[in-house]
């Protein structure tokens, strides 16, 4: 029967188990060498169904084949897509046979095949995690204080993707979006699990043992949780708990049931489809749920957990959330478990942003995905394009109607034919003056095809992937950047991949690309989650940065001959490990591109530590200041960014038009436990960043993905567009459009048009010299690009100028022609077009309006809003 189970659902339970609950792999007593093991370990694992297959893989490894590659192509474990990596594992909690195998290894060594109830495992020890020193960043040996506690996984994602992982190993695997969709639609593990459990628990326990039956119930619970059937999920988790025969298992299931009931409560109260203020942290009493029954059950289970483990921060955090949904926070939260409301206070007051997506015709609901805001029809209006992690979901195109509303024209544009896509980014690869779209697929999943969609300049798009030469094989990718690496006026493509070499495609100028990845020296293999481009040393040639989830990051210096040299360590930007969102921006306006890299740890515990001011065990966000000599200095602590937020989709813009770039972080992970606010960080004159999330009303506690800053209404203020939603269908969420309330500062918006330089002007640099109310002149710097990670802002550059601004000079540097233009004494608060080589700029007529229509009433301030600055 165990063989049948393995063949039917290929449970990804050998290492840590689905939902962290698989007691079949967990231990309840310390094993051999427990003093060493208490430090935690990083390892890789490959799991296969048979002993002969395991020994075949072991022989291949000893003959020089790469462990990560074999894990990705052969392992049936949930870690296969990440090359079998498991970070910061507590070995004392593994099954005895795995623990024993690990205890006999030194870093770099590989175990013999190990028999477990559901397969054969091969383990490679990478390092023991010895955490010491001050919290905040750098390498684990010097910059953290303890082992990171990862969020309990309640999502079903691993179970749901098992058929996709299995099919992707087939020699006839078709990685096209339509085929991937069909696999996900046609294969169900739910029926197999229900058949396995049909004899009843008593008979199954007698024949299979309680551990395997608990596994089956929790797995079936996870599959139901994946699709959002929380009643069925809760029923299975409860059955597993009744069979639990150890305190640890009972405790984990108490938390699991609390999380499941809290998510059920949110769904019953429709906060994912109609969030309003009900998803903002801290939740207002006036927004309490009208149907509180499931929230009370969540409180009950969280309190049961805390009665045994009162110091568990993750459960305390979730308990406070549950009380918020009841309207009983902070009054009724037991004092010993209370997270004080002061923890959420903003450091400064800020006018409140309001979500106006429904009024604007953008009441769309989806899973995680990418978003682009830009003018795709050259009519002076910013349109919105979005994609979804859902492999069967079509892309969506919302045309700006010019009156504060948008209309869905997905079918008309042809984009509805494109399925899936975790991220998207715009470009004008063929210099025809119309913006095209690149769709990236396969992030966190088996390899799939990307798509290049050519804008036909008539409101439609054509898939030209194959004709362009970009269909050079499937990849697991979610990140790419368009950049002219050789200053020939043609935009090239640099793409990062997961457990595969990075790729660089040179634009041939005839609509096709040439793969020069190996020849250019950028084809290092890593688990890449972010890439960025900028001329960091101001030598006139763009350089490349790669943010990796495992291992060091890469900085590629442009050698001016289509090759690059990796210099991250000497430049001081090799950290942090576990990198994710990244971008170059000049945060302090000194004329040198600085580098932001966000670490990613799936840890509610670490988020709670940020808000409570406790020391971190995880590596924090990172900001590297460009010193102007080819090196960077880590200024994270001094600017106040030594925080952990679980960021994914993120971007930067200027929310208050002061000329300094602010940051918005979308946060989350697939688990329903990962409830933490998206974060707005205000740049204080290039000296520090302060959290203004609560004051601004932008702290939705659900999963945030694609983020774009854009002046949607031509009023001169940047709004925040956020594609919300998690990685599973049960976590789909409404889009957020946080309308900027405005301010008294001046601004100018520049649309650059290249002639010899690429027409989209990507890589062109802007310097605006401005005087504010008689003060000394200062300079504000921008580089044309779409911004950050999992979201693309318009290529037109919105530049805040501060109060009572007088523009003394606008300078534009064009990379291909290496020419500069100067425009003196330009009037502020207007839209301008500047063409390369032109002696004059053109004023663009842009009609201002309000999101939701001209007659939409102004949103009222919540009467009990917590928007005061922290004391």
XYZ file of C-alpha atoms in Angstrom, residues 72 78 80-83 157 161 164-165 173 175 180 184 226 367-370 387-391 419-424 439-451 474-480 495-500 526-530 549 580 600 648 670 705 726-728 790:
71
model
C 15.581 19.231 -10.268
C 8.829 19.306 -3.052
C 13.086 19.538 -6.521
C 12.474 22.916 -8.121
C 15.060 24.545 -5.858
C 17.681 21.899 -6.554
C 1.053 24.021 -3.082
C 2.357 20.753 -8.177
C 3.506 19.142 -12.933
C 6.876 18.096 -11.527
C 7.177 17.135 -21.756
C 6.300 23.256 -21.615
C 0.949 23.165 -18.556
C -2.916 21.053 -13.837
C -5.144 24.733 -1.873
C -3.451 34.837 -7.830
C 0.078 36.245 -7.624
C 1.409 37.795 -10.803
C 3.064 40.706 -12.531
C -0.542 38.321 -15.488
C -1.144 35.461 -13.056
C 0.737 32.532 -11.517
C -2.384 30.504 -12.294
C -1.228 28.442 -15.261
C -1.885 31.941 -20.159
C 0.009 32.175 -16.875
C 3.102 34.273 -16.356
C 4.468 35.047 -12.919
C 6.013 38.302 -14.116
C 5.866 40.662 -17.085
C 6.098 37.229 -20.223
C 8.176 35.122 -17.817
C 7.045 31.695 -16.624
C 8.260 28.787 -14.509
C 9.290 30.696 -11.383
C 9.087 28.268 -8.429
C 7.903 25.641 -10.950
C 9.276 23.264 -13.609
C 10.675 24.887 -16.731
C 8.284 26.579 -19.136
C 8.419 28.857 -22.175
C 8.640 32.631 -21.980
C 6.757 34.760 -24.498
C 12.119 26.316 -21.419
C 13.398 27.886 -18.213
C 12.230 28.483 -14.674
C 12.294 32.245 -14.609
C 10.487 35.235 -13.172
C 13.044 37.990 -13.733
C 14.546 39.796 -16.720
C 17.257 36.942 -17.975
C 17.845 35.223 -14.644
C 16.814 31.605 -14.125
C 16.272 29.263 -11.193
C 18.856 26.477 -10.965
C 20.014 27.233 -14.457
C 22.180 30.035 -9.508
C 18.687 30.156 -8.024
C 18.122 33.671 -9.329
C 15.123 35.745 -8.192
C 16.032 39.233 -9.400
C 18.044 33.084 -3.244
C 15.104 38.425 -3.907
C 13.660 36.778 1.576
C 8.430 39.636 -3.183
C 2.313 30.616 -0.300
C 3.066 40.849 -5.880
C -0.919 34.332 -3.325
C 0.479 31.329 -5.163
C -2.605 29.140 -4.685
C 7.391 41.865 -9.978
